[in-house]
Coordinates of C-alpha atoms and ligand atoms in Angstrom, one line a residue:
X1 CA 0.1 0.0 0.1
X2 CA 1.2 3.5 -0.9
X3 CA 2.3 5.9 2.1
X4 CA -0.4 8.5 2.4
X5 CA 1.2 11.2 4.6
X6 CA 2.2 14.1 2.8
X7 CA 4.3 17.4 4.0
X8 CA 2.0 20.4 3.2
X9 CA 3.5 22.9 1.0
X10 CA 4.6 26.2 2.8
X11 CA 1.9 28.2 1.2
X12 CA -0.8 25.9 2.4
X13 CA 0.8 25.6 5.9
X14 CA 1.1 29.6 6.0
X15 CA -2.6 29.8 4.9
X16 CA -3.2 27.5 8.0
X17 CA -1.3 29.7 10.2
X18 CA -2.7 32.7 9.0
X19 CA -6.2 31.6 10.3
X20 CA -4.6 31.8 13.6
X21 CA -2.7 35.0 13.8
X22 CA -4.8 37.0 11.2
X23 CA -8.8 37.2 12.5
X24 CA -9.3 40.7 11.1
X25 CA -7.4 43.8 9.9
X26 CA -6.8 44.8 13.7
X27 CA -4.6 41.5 13.9
X28 CA -2.4 42.5 11.1
X29 CA -2.1 46.0 12.9
X30 CA -0.9 44.5 16.0
X31 CA 1.7 42.3 14.4
X32 CA 3.1 45.5 12.0
X33 CA 3.1 47.8 15.1
X34 CA 4.8 45.3 17.3
X35 CA 7.2 44.6 14.7
X36 CA 8.2 48.4 14.2
X37 CA 8.6 48.9 18.2
X38 CA 10.8 45.7 18.0
X39 CA 12.8 47.3 15.6
X40 CA 13.6 50.3 17.9
X41 CA 11.6 52.8 15.9
X42 CA 10.7 56.3 17.4
X43 CA 8.3 57.3 14.8
X44 CA 5.5 55.0 13.7
X45 CA 2.9 55.8 11.3
X46 CA -0.3 53.6 10.7
X47 CA -2.3 54.3 7.6
X48 CA -5.6 52.4 6.7
X49 CA -8.0 52.4 4.3
X50 CA -11.5 51.3 4.5
X51 CA -11.1 50.2 8.1
X52 CA -8.0 47.9 6.9
X53 CA -10.0 46.0 4.2
X54 CA -8.3 47.7 1.4
X55 CA -4.9 48.9 3.0
X56 CA -3.0 48.6 6.2
X57 CA 0.4 50.3 6.1
X58 CA 3.0 50.6 9.0
X59 CA 5.9 53.0 8.2
X60 CA 8.7 53.2 10.8
X61 CA 12.0 54.7 11.2
X62 CA 13.3 51.5 12.7
X63 CA 16.7 49.7 12.2
X64 CA 15.2 48.2 8.9
X65 CA 16.5 45.1 7.1
X66 CA 19.3 44.0 4.6
X67 CA 18.1 42.7 1.4
X68 CA 18.7 39.0 2.7
X69 CA 16.6 39.7 5.8
X70 CA 14.0 41.2 4.0
X71 CA 13.5 38.0 1.8
X72 CA 13.7 35.9 4.9
X73 CA 11.4 37.8 6.9
X74 CA 8.3 36.3 5.1
X75 CA 9.7 32.7 5.9
X76 CA 7.9 30.8 8.3
X77 CA 9.8 30.6 11.7
X78 CA 12.0 33.2 10.5
X79 CA 13.0 35.4 13.1
X80 CA 15.6 37.9 14.5
X81 CA 14.6 37.7 18.1
X82 CA 15.2 34.1 19.4
X83 CA 17.9 31.7 18.5
X84 CA 17.1 28.9 21.1
X85 CA 14.6 27.6 23.2
X86 CA 16.2 29.3 26.5
X87 CA 15.7 32.7 25.2
X88 CA 12.0 32.1 25.3
X89 CA 12.2 32.7 29.1
X90 CA 14.1 35.9 28.7
X91 CA 11.7 37.5 26.2
X92 CA 12.4 41.4 25.8
X93 CA 10.8 41.7 22.4
X94 CA 7.0 41.5 21.4
X95 CA 7.4 39.3 18.6
X96 CA 9.4 35.8 18.7
X97 CA 7.5 33.2 16.6
X98 CA 8.5 34.5 13.3
X99 CA 5.1 33.8 12.0
X100 CA 3.5 36.9 11.5
X101 CA 5.1 38.1 8.1
X102 CA 4.6 34.7 6.4
X103 CA 1.2 34.4 7.4
X104 CA 0.0 38.1 6.7
X105 CA 1.9 37.5 3.2
X106 CA -0.1 34.2 2.5
X107 CA -3.5 35.8 2.7
X108 CA -2.8 39.4 1.1
X109 CA -0.8 41.4 -1.3
X110 CA 2.1 43.0 0.5
X111 CA 4.7 45.7 -0.3
X112 CA 7.7 46.0 1.7
X113 CA 10.3 48.6 1.4
X114 CA 13.1 48.7 4.1
X115 CA 16.5 50.0 4.3
X116 CA 19.3 49.8 7.1
X117 CA 21.2 52.8 8.1
X118 CA 24.5 51.4 7.1
X119 CA 23.4 50.5 3.8
X120 CA 23.4 52.7 0.6
X121 CA 20.2 51.4 -0.9
X122 CA 17.2 49.7 0.1
X123 CA 14.9 46.9 -0.6
X124 CA 11.5 46.7 -2.2
X125 CA 9.5 43.5 -2.2
X126 CA 6.2 42.7 -3.8
X127 CA 4.5 39.4 -2.4
X128 CA 1.1 37.9 -3.6
X129 CA -0.4 35.2 -1.6
X130 CA 3.0 34.0 -0.2
X131 CA 4.7 34.1 -3.7
X132 CA 7.7 36.7 -4.2
X133 CA 6.5 38.8 -7.3
X134 CA 9.3 41.0 -7.5
X135 CA 12.3 42.4 -5.7
X136 CA 14.2 45.2 -6.4
X137 CA 16.4 47.9 -4.9
X138 CA 15.3 51.3 -4.1
X139 CA 16.2 54.4 -2.5
X140 CA 14.7 55.6 0.8
X141 CA 15.7 56.7 4.2
X142 CA 16.4 54.0 6.8
X143 CA 13.4 52.3 8.3
X144 CA 10.8 49.9 7.0
X145 CA 7.3 50.3 5.3
X146 CA 5.0 47.4 5.0
X147 CA 1.8 47.8 3.0
X148 CA -0.8 45.2 3.4
X149 CA -3.5 45.0 0.6
X150 CA -6.6 43.2 -0.2
X151 CA -6.5 41.2 3.1
X152 CA -8.2 37.7 2.5
X153 CA -8.1 38.1 -0.9
X154 CA -7.9 34.5 -1.6
X155 CA -9.9 33.5 1.4
X156 CA -13.4 34.9 0.2
X157 CA -15.2 33.5 3.2
X158 CA -13.0 35.3 5.7
X159 CA -13.3 38.2 3.7
X160 CA -17.2 38.2 3.8
X161 CA -17.2 37.5 7.6
X162 CA -15.6 40.8 8.1
X163 CA -17.8 43.0 10.1
X164 CA -18.8 46.9 9.2
X165 CA -16.1 49.2 8.7
X166 CA -16.9 51.0 11.8
X167 CA -16.7 47.5 13.9
X168 CA -13.3 46.8 12.3
X169 CA -12.1 50.2 12.7
X170 CA -12.8 50.0 16.2
X171 CA -10.9 46.9 16.6
X172 CA -8.0 48.8 14.9
X173 CA -8.3 51.4 17.3
X174 CA -8.5 49.1 20.3
X175 CA -5.2 47.8 19.2
X176 CA -3.6 50.9 18.3
X177 CA -4.6 52.2 21.9
X178 CA -2.7 49.1 23.7
X179 CA 0.3 49.6 21.6
X180 CA 0.6 53.4 21.9
X181 CA -0.3 53.1 25.7
X182 CA 2.7 50.8 26.2
X183 CA 5.3 52.9 24.3
X184 CA 4.7 56.6 25.2
X185 CA 8.0 57.6 24.3
X186 CA 7.2 56.9 20.6
X187 CA 5.4 59.0 18.5
X188 CA 2.4 57.3 16.8
X189 CA 0.0 58.4 14.0
X190 CA -3.1 57.0 12.9
X191 CA -4.9 57.8 9.5
X192 CA -8.0 56.3 8.0
X193 CA -9.3 57.2 4.6
X194 CA -6.8 60.1 4.6
X195 CA -8.1 61.5 7.9
X196 CA -6.2 61.8 11.0
X197 CA -7.4 60.0 13.7
X198 CA -4.6 60.3 16.4
X199 CA -1.6 62.2 16.3
X200 CA 0.3 61.2 19.6
X201 CA 3.7 63.0 20.2
X202 CA 6.3 61.0 22.4
X203 CA 5.5 61.7 26.0
X204 CA 4.9 60.1 29.7
X205 CA 2.4 57.8 30.3
X206 CA 0.1 60.2 32.0
X207 CA 0.1 62.4 29.0
X208 CA -0.3 59.6 26.7
X209 CA -3.6 58.5 28.4
X210 CA -4.6 62.2 28.3
X211 CA -3.9 62.5 24.5
X212 CA -6.0 59.5 23.7
X213 CA -8.7 59.7 25.9
X214 CA -9.2 63.6 26.0
X215 CA -8.4 66.2 28.1
X216 CA -10.8 65.7 30.9
X217 CA -8.9 62.4 31.7
X218 CA -6.3 64.0 33.4
X219 CA -8.4 64.9 36.6
X220 CA -9.7 61.5 36.5
X221 CA -6.5 59.8 37.2
X222 CA -5.0 58.4 40.4
X223 CA -1.7 57.3 40.3
X224 CA -0.8 53.7 41.6
X225 CA 2.7 52.7 42.4
X226 CA 3.9 49.8 44.3
X227 CA 7.4 48.2 44.3
X228 CA 7.6 44.6 45.7
X229 CA 10.2 41.5 45.0
X230 CA 7.8 39.7 43.0
X231 CA 6.2 42.6 40.9
X232 CA 6.8 46.2 40.2
X233 CA 3.6 48.2 39.4
X234 CA 2.8 51.4 38.2
X235 CA 0.2 53.4 36.4
X236 CA -3.4 55.0 37.1
X237 CA -6.8 54.0 38.1
X238 CA -9.8 56.3 37.3
X239 CA -11.6 58.0 40.6
X240 CA -14.3 55.9 41.5
X241 CA -17.0 58.2 40.2
X242 CA -15.8 58.0 36.7
X243 CA -16.2 54.3 36.5
X244 CA -18.3 53.4 33.4
X245 CA -21.0 50.9 32.2
X246 CA -18.6 49.7 29.3
X247 CA -15.4 47.7 30.0
X248 CA -13.5 50.2 27.5
X249 CA -10.7 51.5 29.6
X250 CA -9.1 48.8 31.3
X251 CA -5.6 47.9 30.6
X252 CA -3.2 45.8 32.2
X253 CA 0.5 45.6 30.6
X254 CA 2.9 43.1 31.6
X255 CA 6.3 43.9 30.6
X256 CA 4.9 46.2 28.2
X257 CA 2.5 43.8 26.6
X258 CA -1.0 44.4 26.7
X259 CA -2.9 41.3 28.4
X260 CA -6.4 40.2 29.6
X261 CA -6.8 38.7 32.9
X262 CA -10.2 38.4 34.4
X263 CA -8.3 37.3 37.6
X264 CA -6.2 40.4 38.1
X265 CA -9.4 42.5 36.8
X266 CA -11.2 41.1 39.9
X267 CA -8.4 42.3 42.1
X268 CA -8.7 45.7 41.0
X269 CA -12.9 45.5 41.1
X270 CA -12.3 44.4 44.7
X271 CA -10.1 47.3 45.7
X272 CA -13.1 49.4 44.2
X273 CA -15.8 47.5 46.5
X274 CA -18.1 49.9 48.1
X275 CA -16.8 52.7 45.8
X276 CA -18.6 52.3 42.6
X277 CA -22.2 51.1 41.8
X278 CA -23.1 47.6 40.8
X279 CA -22.9 47.0 37.1
X280 CA -20.2 49.8 36.5
X281 CA -16.4 48.9 35.8
X282 CA -13.5 50.9 37.1
X283 CA -11.2 52.1 34.4
X284 CA -7.6 51.4 34.9
X285 CA -4.1 51.4 33.1
X286 CA -1.8 49.1 35.1
X287 CA 1.8 48.4 34.0
X288 CA 3.2 45.2 35.8
X289 CA 6.9 44.6 35.4
X290 CA 7.7 41.0 36.4
X291 CA 10.8 38.8 36.0
X292 CA 10.0 37.3 32.4
X293 CA 11.0 33.7 33.7
X294 CA 8.0 33.6 36.3
X295 CA 5.5 34.3 33.5
X296 CA 4.3 32.4 30.5
X297 CA 2.7 34.2 27.7
X298 CA 3.3 31.5 25.0
X299 CA -0.3 29.9 25.6
X300 CA -2.4 31.7 23.0
X301 CA -1.3 32.6 19.6
X302 CA -2.8 36.1 19.7
X303 CA -0.9 36.5 23.0
X304 CA -3.0 38.3 25.3
X305 CA -3.6 35.6 27.9
X306 CA -0.6 35.3 30.4
X307 CA 0.2 32.6 33.3
X308 CA 1.9 33.7 36.3
X309 CA 3.9 31.6 38.8
X310 CA 2.5 33.4 41.6
X311 CA -0.8 34.6 40.8
X312 CA -2.3 34.9 44.3
X313 CA 0.6 37.1 45.5
X314 CA 0.1 39.3 42.5
X315 CA -3.5 39.3 42.9
X316 CA -2.9 40.5 46.5
X317 CA -0.6 43.3 45.7
X318 CA -2.3 44.9 43.1
X319 CA -5.5 45.2 45.3
X320 CA -3.7 46.7 48.1
X321 CA -1.9 48.8 46.0
X322 CA -5.2 50.3 44.3
X323 CA -6.6 50.4 47.6
X324 CA -3.9 52.3 49.0
X325 CA -4.0 54.8 46.3
X326 CA -7.5 55.4 46.4
X327 CA -7.2 55.9 50.1
X328 CA -4.3 58.3 49.8
X329 CA -5.9 60.2 47.2
X330 CA -8.7 60.7 49.5
X331 CA -11.5 58.9 47.3
X332 CA -12.2 56.0 49.4
X333 CA -14.2 56.7 52.6
X334 CA -12.3 57.3 55.7
X335 CA -13.3 56.3 59.3
X336 CA -13.5 59.8 60.8
X337 CA -16.6 60.4 62.9
X338 CA -16.1 64.0 63.0
X339 CA -16.2 64.5 59.2
X340 CA -19.4 64.9 57.1
X341 CA -19.4 61.4 55.7
X342 CA -20.8 63.2 52.4
X343 CA -17.7 64.7 52.0
X344 CA -16.0 61.2 51.3
X345 CA -18.8 59.8 49.2
X346 CA -18.1 59.9 45.4
X347 CA -20.5 62.4 44.4
X348 CA -22.5 59.9 42.3
X349 CA -23.8 58.5 45.5
X350 CA -24.6 61.6 47.2
X351 CA -28.3 62.0 48.6
X352 CA -28.8 58.7 46.9
X353 CA -29.9 55.6 49.1
X354 CA -27.3 52.9 49.6
X355 CA -27.7 50.3 47.1
X356 CA -30.0 47.1 48.3
X357 CA -28.3 43.8 47.9
X358 CA -29.9 42.3 45.0
X359 CA -29.4 39.2 42.8
X360 CA -27.7 41.4 40.0
X361 CA -25.1 42.2 42.2
X362 CA -21.8 40.8 41.5
X363 CA -22.0 38.7 44.9
X364 CA -18.7 37.5 45.1
X365 CA -17.5 39.9 47.9
X366 CA -20.1 40.8 50.2
X367 CA -21.0 38.0 52.8
X368 CA -24.4 39.8 53.6
X369 CA -25.5 39.3 50.0
X370 CA -25.1 35.6 50.4
X371 CA -27.1 35.7 53.4
X372 CA -30.1 37.8 51.9
X373 CA -30.1 36.2 48.7
X374 CA -28.8 32.9 49.0
X375 CA -28.3 32.3 45.2
X376 CA -29.6 33.6 41.8
X377 CA -32.7 31.9 41.6
X378 CA -36.2 33.3 42.2
X379 CA -36.5 32.9 45.8
X380 CA -39.5 31.6 47.8
X381 CA -36.8 30.1 49.9
X382 CA -35.2 33.0 50.8
X383 CA -38.5 34.7 51.4
X384 CA -39.4 31.9 53.8
X385 CA -36.0 32.2 55.5
X386 CA -36.3 35.6 56.3
X387 CA -39.7 35.2 57.8
X388 CA -38.8 32.7 59.9
X389 CA -35.3 33.5 60.9
X390 CA -36.1 37.3 61.9
X391 CA -39.3 37.3 63.6
X392 CA -38.4 40.8 65.3
X393 CA -38.2 42.5 62.1
X394 CA -41.9 41.5 61.2
X395 CA -42.8 44.3 63.8
X396 CA -40.2 46.8 62.9
X397 CA -40.7 49.5 60.2
X398 CA -44.3 49.3 59.7
X399 CA -44.8 52.8 58.7
X400 CA -41.7 52.6 56.2
X401 CA -41.7 51.2 52.8
X402 CA -44.1 50.8 50.0
X403 CA -45.8 54.1 48.9
X404 CA -42.7 55.9 50.1
X405 CA -41.0 57.8 47.0
X406 CA -38.0 59.2 48.8
X407 CA -34.8 57.4 48.6
X408 CA -33.1 59.2 51.6
X409 CA -33.5 56.5 54.0
X410 CA -31.6 53.3 54.3
X411 CA -33.7 50.4 55.9
X412 CA -32.9 47.1 55.9
X413 CA -34.4 44.7 53.2
X414 CA -36.4 42.6 55.6
X415 CA -38.0 45.3 57.6
X416 CA -39.5 46.9 54.5
X417 CA -40.8 43.8 53.3
X418 CA -42.3 42.5 56.6
X419 CA -43.5 46.1 56.8
X420 CA -45.5 46.3 53.7
X421 CA -46.4 42.8 54.0
X422 CA -48.3 43.2 57.0
X423 CA -49.6 47.0 56.0
X424 CA -51.2 45.5 53.0
X425 CA -52.5 42.3 54.6
X426 CA -55.2 44.6 56.4
X427 CA -56.3 45.9 53.2
X428 CA -56.8 42.2 51.8
X429 CA -60.5 43.0 51.7
X430 CA -60.6 45.8 49.0
X431 CA -60.4 44.2 45.3
X432 CA -57.3 44.3 43.2
X433 CA -55.0 45.2 45.7
X434 CA -51.3 45.5 44.8
X435 CA -48.3 45.6 47.0
X436 CA -44.6 45.5 47.0
X437 CA -42.5 42.5 48.4
X438 CA -38.8 42.9 49.2
X439 CA -38.7 45.9 46.8
X440 CA -38.7 43.6 44.2
X441 CA -42.0 41.6 43.5
X442 CA -45.3 43.1 42.8
X443 CA -47.9 41.0 44.3
X444 CA -51.5 41.1 43.3
X445 CA -54.7 38.9 43.3
X446 CA -56.2 37.4 40.4
X447 CA -59.5 35.2 40.2
X448 CA -57.8 32.0 40.7
X449 CA -55.4 32.8 43.3
X450 CA -52.6 35.2 43.2
X451 CA -49.8 36.6 40.8
X452 CA -46.3 37.4 41.7
X453 CA -44.5 39.8 39.5
X454 CA -40.8 40.5 39.1
X455 CA -41.0 44.2 38.9
X456 CA -37.8 44.9 37.0
X457 CA -38.1 42.0 34.4
X458 CA -41.7 43.0 34.0
X459 CA -40.9 46.6 33.4
X460 CA -38.1 45.6 30.9
X461 CA -41.1 43.7 28.9
X462 CA -43.2 46.9 28.9
X463 CA -40.4 49.2 28.0
X464 CA -39.1 46.9 25.5
X465 CA -42.4 46.6 23.5
X466 CA -42.9 50.1 23.8
X467 CA -39.3 50.9 22.0
X468 CA -40.0 48.4 19.7
X469 CA -43.1 50.0 18.5
X470 CA -41.7 53.5 18.8
X471 CA -38.6 52.7 16.5
X472 CA -40.8 51.0 14.1
X473 CA -43.6 53.4 13.6
X474 CA -41.2 56.4 14.1
X475 CA -43.8 58.0 16.4
X476 CA -42.0 58.5 19.5
X477 CA -42.5 61.8 21.5
X478 CA -39.1 63.7 22.3
X479 CA -38.7 66.1 25.1
X480 CA -36.9 68.8 24.2
X481 CA -34.1 69.9 26.4
X482 CA -33.8 73.8 27.2
X483 CA -30.0 73.3 27.1
X484 CA -28.7 70.6 24.9
X485 CA -26.4 68.3 26.8
X486 CA -22.9 68.1 25.3
X487 CA -21.5 64.6 25.9
X488 CA -17.9 63.4 25.4
X489 CA -17.2 60.1 23.8
X490 CA -14.1 58.5 22.2
X491 CA -13.8 58.7 18.5
X492 CA -14.9 55.2 17.8
X493 CA -17.9 55.7 20.4
X494 CA -18.9 58.7 18.1
X495 CA -18.7 56.7 15.1
X496 CA -21.0 54.2 16.4
X497 CA -23.5 56.7 17.5
X498 CA -23.7 58.1 13.9
X499 CA -24.4 54.4 12.7
X500 CA -27.2 54.3 15.1
X501 CA -28.4 57.6 15.0
X502 CA -31.7 56.9 12.9
X503 CA -33.0 54.2 15.1
X504 CA -32.0 56.2 18.2
X505 CA -34.0 59.3 16.9
X506 CA -37.0 56.9 16.4
X507 CA -36.9 56.4 20.0
X508 CA -37.0 60.3 20.7
X509 CA -33.4 61.1 21.2
X510 CA -32.2 64.1 19.1
X511 CA -28.6 64.6 18.3
X512 CA -26.8 67.5 16.7
X513 CA -23.3 68.9 16.2
X514 CA -21.3 65.7 16.0
X515 CA -17.7 66.5 16.7
X516 CA -14.9 64.2 16.7
X517 CA -15.1 63.6 20.4
X518 CA -18.5 65.0 21.5
X519 CA -22.1 65.2 20.5
X520 CA -24.9 67.4 21.6
X521 CA -28.3 65.8 22.8
X522 CA -31.1 68.3 22.2
X523 CA -33.8 65.7 23.0
X524 CA -34.5 62.5 24.8
X525 CA -37.0 60.0 24.9
X526 CA -40.2 60.5 27.1
X527 CA -39.3 58.0 29.7
X528 CA -35.6 58.8 30.2
X529 CA -34.7 61.6 32.3
X530 CA -31.6 64.3 31.8
X531 CA -29.4 62.6 34.3
X532 CA -29.9 59.1 32.9
X533 CA -28.7 60.1 29.1
X534 CA -25.1 59.6 29.9
X535 CA -25.6 56.1 31.4
X536 CA -28.1 55.0 29.1
X537 CA -25.8 56.0 26.1
X538 CA -22.7 54.3 27.8
X539 CA -24.6 51.1 28.1
X540 CA -25.8 51.2 24.5
X541 CA -22.3 51.6 23.1
X542 CA -21.2 48.9 25.3
X543 CA -23.9 46.4 23.9
X544 CA -23.2 47.4 20.6
X545 CA -19.5 47.7 20.9
X546 CA -18.5 44.1 19.6
X547 CA -21.2 44.0 16.9
X548 CA -23.7 46.5 15.2
X549 CA -26.2 44.0 13.7
X550 CA -26.4 44.9 9.9
X551 CA -30.2 44.2 9.5
X552 CA -32.7 46.4 10.5
X553 CA -34.8 44.1 12.8
X554 CA -32.1 42.8 15.0
X555 CA -30.7 46.2 15.4
X556 CA -33.9 47.8 16.6
X557 CA -34.3 44.6 18.8
X558 CA -31.2 45.2 20.5
X559 CA -31.7 48.7 20.8
X560 CA -35.1 48.1 22.2
X561 CA -33.5 45.4 24.6
X562 CA -30.7 47.7 25.6
X563 CA -32.9 50.7 26.4
X564 CA -35.4 48.6 28.4
X565 CA -32.7 47.0 30.4
X566 CA -31.0 50.5 31.2
X567 CA -34.3 52.2 31.9
X568 CA -36.4 49.6 33.8
X569 CA -37.0 49.9 37.4
X570 CA -34.6 47.9 39.4
X571 CA -35.1 45.4 42.4
X572 CA -34.5 47.7 45.3
X573 CA -36.6 50.5 43.7
X574 CA -39.6 51.4 45.9
X575 CA -42.9 51.7 43.7
X576 CA -45.7 53.7 44.9
X577 CA -49.3 52.0 44.6
X578 CA -49.8 54.0 41.3
X579 CA -46.7 52.9 39.8
X580 CA -47.4 49.2 40.9
X581 CA -50.9 49.3 39.3
X582 CA -49.8 51.0 36.1
X583 CA -47.0 48.4 35.9
X584 CA -49.5 45.5 36.4
X585 CA -51.9 46.8 34.1
X586 CA -49.1 47.7 31.5
X587 CA -47.6 44.1 31.5
X588 CA -50.7 42.6 30.9
X589 CA -51.5 44.7 28.1
X590 CA -47.9 43.4 26.5
X591 CA -48.2 41.0 23.2
X592 CA -46.0 38.5 25.1
X593 CA -46.4 39.5 28.9
X594 CA -44.8 36.1 30.3
X595 CA -41.4 36.9 29.3
X596 CA -38.9 39.5 29.8
X597 CA -36.9 40.7 26.5
X598 CA -34.2 38.2 27.7
X599 CA -36.6 35.4 28.0
X600 CA -36.9 35.2 31.7
X601 CA -40.1 34.8 33.3
X602 CA -41.9 37.8 34.3
X603 CA -44.3 36.7 36.8
X604 CA -45.5 33.6 38.4
X605 CA -49.0 32.6 39.6
X606 CA -50.1 30.6 42.8
X607 CA -53.7 29.3 42.8
X608 CA -55.8 28.9 45.7
X609 CA -55.6 25.5 45.1
X610 CA -51.7 25.5 45.2
X611 CA -52.1 27.2 48.5
X612 CA -54.4 25.0 50.0
X613 CA -51.9 22.2 49.6
X614 CA -49.2 23.8 51.3
X615 CA -51.7 24.0 54.4
X616 CA -52.3 20.4 54.3
Ligands
ADP1 P1 8.6 38.1 14.6 O1 8.2 39.3 15.2 O2 7.7 37.0 15.8 O3 9.9 37.8 14.9 P2 7.7 38.4 12.3 O4 7.3 37.6 11.1 O5 6.6 39.4 12.7 O6 8.3 37.5 13.4 O7 8.9 39.2 11.5 C1 10.0 38.5 11.0 C2 11.3 39.0 11.0 O8 11.3 40.2 10.3 C3 11.5 39.6 12.6 O9 12.3 38.9 13.5 C4 12.4 41.1 12.3 O10 13.9 40.6 12.2 C5 12.0 41.3 10.9 N1 11.2 42.3 10.8 C6 9.8 42.5 10.7 N2 9.1 43.6 10.6 C7 10.2 44.6 10.9 C8 10.4 46.1 10.7 N3 9.4 46.8 10.7 N4 11.8 46.6 10.8 C9 12.8 45.7 11.0 N5 12.6 44.5 10.8 C10 11.4 43.5 10.8
MG2 MG1 6.4 40.1 14.7

């Protein structure tokens, strides 16, 4: 029998490798920028056309390549950066696999121009689909320019899979941010379709952050600094009041390489514990320097994951360093009984009630939450538990609770619950009574027994159907603002807002004066209050950031979902009688009252029969 195993030709192997290294234009951007940095460039220019689909070009003033190296650089596993396996443990460069250029050249048209300082002339190479088409001598200043055109020209499936230009450009900008933030001393420029998006002169880290994220950023930054044997930590966190709904500005760099780590993210979140509201994320730019032999960054081809030998120590150091900084810069509450406590409260929280523990909260830290919520499911059990375990509370707080619309008082959940429970029991006689349970459920009677409505999920359903209708029939009423709000966003967010403008205006938003990094909001939907606008748009951008659905309906659907999620009453909100009744009424007027927009039940019923059984 004939042998069947064959070695794949190089160009096929390269195409396969490309599938791993190059997912989208932004992956090429990352590889080319990193090569320029490894080549000790001090000026790096990134030029893209059509969000990289037509052209991605990186021009640097680094060391350049000889004619032989230029040709070799496109071979697989050709690298100048490591020579032996031992070098892997002492990596100082970004690249080391020698795969990027070979992979990129396998799936695009590439023009490389490069010259070393010590050579008279440079080299110009043109490659298509991994095949060298021409190699010539040229005259140019020292450095390298690599232009990648028609990415995925020979893999139509990949090309068709690319997202809209806005989405792809956002990915490119994300990569650009990561690289620019790691090398503040390098001058970076970014152009798309001939327009300048960033021009970042060489400077220090603080200034670089401000240049990228806008002038207002400076006042938000709190420095973090810690030097231990295990890790040297530096960088900045945003003051707690600037925590955002989006995870956008969260950056860890380990030995000048951007990495993602949900473990370390957890360390930072826990340092902010109690200082930020639920579901917002602190922003941070943290730089770790660690002995390269105690980390492994080689576990994923796109190299953003990392393994630390001493994970726990690093977690603890990061957490305490950030806590310390927040305390030192007077943004964490201080135990000082003479002080007006409001002084220490992030302004966002001022005058508001403390947030109730709810099941939506990330319950990882607070032991009380365990006790009150005991899990993430619907909870006849916790209801029962509270009743039996805390008899005293049945008799306290009778006159607080439901019907009370002012948020200034802080009560324990159980007090209010049982308070209102007993309040309303007295009124059982009157028909169609509603009452609020645990600031979470609306209970009302129906013919066959009773119905328990999850106030938040029910309200989401009501708002969702309303927004769907508004957007579709375009009849939403807008409240005009006397003074238009000027809101700041990043460039990529502005791009996204423009894309969503029409649908948003159908809900009642009115936008004008789109600038590079700001927009004016002159009108808002009826059910949004002025103070909520920023949060609503933040959440919207977060939900749409990954992907803007192309087709009209799913875009409308996602928009309606996001708005309903953001604007619905929450667990913990006290609803007065009128709101409770309106909610019940509106819910059952919905087309699909049984489910929230996210497919969770909105209510459960219990018949008299069910109750009877409980008393057998
Ligand atoms: P790696 O970066 O992992 O070594 P690449 O395929 O990205 O692999 O690059 C291959 C080699 O080409 C590099 O090791 C380097 O010697 C050379 N090279 C690539 N880009 C540049 C550049 N902009 N300037 C100088 N040399 C470069
Ligand atoms: Mg490289």
